[in-house]
XYZ file of C-alpha atoms in Angstrom:
154
model
C 155.534 142.927 11.600
C 151.947 143.333 12.659
C 148.605 144.184 11.128
C 145.417 144.781 13.131
C 141.877 143.675 12.265
C 138.892 144.567 14.437
C 136.780 141.504 15.151
C 134.434 142.763 17.850
C 130.941 141.406 17.276
C 129.265 144.547 18.629
C 127.534 146.209 15.684
C 127.769 149.672 17.259
C 131.493 149.221 17.691
C 131.970 147.936 14.151
C 129.946 150.785 12.631
C 131.938 153.316 14.628
C 135.140 151.844 13.200
C 133.799 151.720 9.642
C 133.728 147.920 9.493
C 130.787 145.891 8.276
C 131.603 142.558 9.872
C 134.501 140.247 10.487
C 135.848 137.080 9.009
C 138.107 134.250 10.065
C 140.049 134.367 6.780
C 143.174 136.442 6.278
C 142.491 139.794 4.584
C 144.266 140.085 1.238
C 145.336 143.747 1.275
C 147.267 143.954 4.561
C 150.158 146.361 4.942
C 152.305 145.041 7.753
C 154.181 147.553 9.891
C 156.932 147.531 12.512
C 154.954 149.872 14.766
C 152.599 148.602 17.429
C 148.993 149.002 16.322
C 146.770 151.208 18.469
C 144.051 149.265 20.258
C 142.722 151.640 22.876
C 138.984 151.098 22.504
C 137.342 148.288 24.411
C 136.871 145.255 22.220
C 138.569 142.237 20.696
C 141.194 142.595 17.981
C 142.952 140.066 15.816
C 146.615 140.851 15.263
C 148.162 139.318 12.163
C 151.916 138.976 12.279
C 154.815 138.013 10.067
C 157.985 136.583 11.642
C 161.361 138.069 10.690
C 164.807 136.666 11.430
C 167.636 138.581 13.070
C 168.499 140.167 9.660
C 164.925 141.439 9.091
C 164.160 138.833 6.429
C 160.673 137.360 6.391
C 160.410 133.809 7.613
C 157.561 131.814 6.113
C 155.458 132.116 9.270
C 152.274 134.125 9.172
C 149.649 133.815 11.880
C 147.325 135.761 14.165
C 146.694 136.208 17.858
C 143.710 137.664 19.653
C 144.055 140.708 21.851
C 141.241 141.854 24.161
C 141.144 145.443 25.416
C 139.240 145.651 28.714
C 137.701 148.725 30.341
C 140.160 150.824 32.334
C 139.169 150.947 36.024
C 139.117 154.428 37.579
C 137.484 156.221 40.494
C 135.921 159.648 39.970
C 135.022 161.884 42.900
C 132.868 165.015 42.708
C 134.934 167.907 44.051
C 133.662 169.512 47.253
C 132.301 173.054 46.811
C 131.176 175.831 49.094
C 128.749 178.735 48.579
C 127.204 181.432 50.725
C 123.452 181.495 51.264
C 121.764 183.239 48.313
C 124.456 182.362 45.767
C 123.791 180.093 42.773
C 125.346 176.658 42.650
C 128.872 176.681 41.256
C 129.981 174.644 38.263
C 130.596 171.155 39.558
C 133.881 169.429 38.732
C 135.527 166.096 39.446
C 138.889 164.553 40.168
C 140.160 161.105 39.152
C 141.324 159.673 42.501
C 142.263 156.158 41.393
C 143.623 155.159 37.990
C 144.161 157.491 35.059
C 142.326 158.736 31.995
C 144.079 158.104 28.674
C 145.983 161.176 27.523
C 143.833 163.277 25.200
C 140.556 161.809 26.390
C 137.923 163.558 28.498
C 135.276 161.832 30.584
C 131.603 162.644 30.097
C 130.414 163.244 33.674
C 127.183 164.912 34.869
C 126.217 165.973 38.343
C 123.105 166.212 40.455
C 122.890 168.017 43.762
C 120.778 166.966 46.690
C 117.931 169.516 46.853
C 117.848 172.102 49.611
C 118.325 175.818 50.312
C 118.935 175.850 54.052
C 122.390 176.360 55.504
C 123.620 172.786 55.497
C 125.695 170.267 53.526
C 124.311 168.592 50.388
C 125.590 165.619 48.331
C 126.959 166.255 44.848
C 126.468 163.024 42.889
C 128.496 162.350 39.721
C 127.329 159.947 36.980
C 127.965 159.045 33.328
C 126.881 161.795 30.942
C 124.773 161.262 27.863
C 127.651 159.980 25.716
C 128.796 157.620 28.461
C 132.330 156.398 28.967
C 132.503 153.016 27.178
C 136.264 152.511 27.652
C 136.195 152.979 31.436
C 134.832 151.025 34.417
C 134.083 153.984 36.680
C 133.396 153.924 40.397
C 131.780 157.245 41.357
C 132.121 158.942 44.727
C 129.959 161.834 45.956
C 131.288 165.254 46.846
C 129.730 167.787 49.176
C 128.267 171.237 48.662
C 128.483 173.340 51.813
C 125.852 176.078 51.946
C 127.129 178.617 54.477
C 125.377 181.395 56.303
C 125.780 184.975 55.104
C 127.702 187.071 57.594
C 126.694 190.695 58.034
C 129.544 192.996 58.913
C 128.662 196.406 60.400
C-alpha cells in the first residue's frame, strides 16, 4: 500500500502541483492504495507505505522512501527539407532519434534556419520552445534545408 507526497523544494514545481510546501511529518489524511502512484514529472517524491502480510492484513509497519525522477535523455533531430528556388520555407518538423517521449506528451521545439536565398544547403537548428521541456534532457541535432534550382521545361 503506497501513498505519494511531493517534496520537491522548487517553488514553481510545488505551485504547479497545488502544494504550498513540504514537511517531514506524516500527513494525517492519507488514502493508501494498491496501485503504483504516478511520478512522471522531474522532482523528488516521498512514498509512504504500509506493509501487508501474505493475507493482505496490515502489519504494524509504516514508513517512507524517497524516489527521485530524473530527466529523460533523448535526442531530437530537425528533419531535412527541400524546396525549389522561389518557394517559401516549409513547416519544419523533428524526429526523436534516441530515447522516447512519454506517451501523450508533446515536445515544445522551435526552429531557426540559417539565412540565405541562393541555391545551396542551409542548417535547420532546433531548440527548446517558449514552454521548454522540463522533464527531458534533450540533445539537439541540426537538419538541412536544400534550396534547389528551378528547372525550366520547354
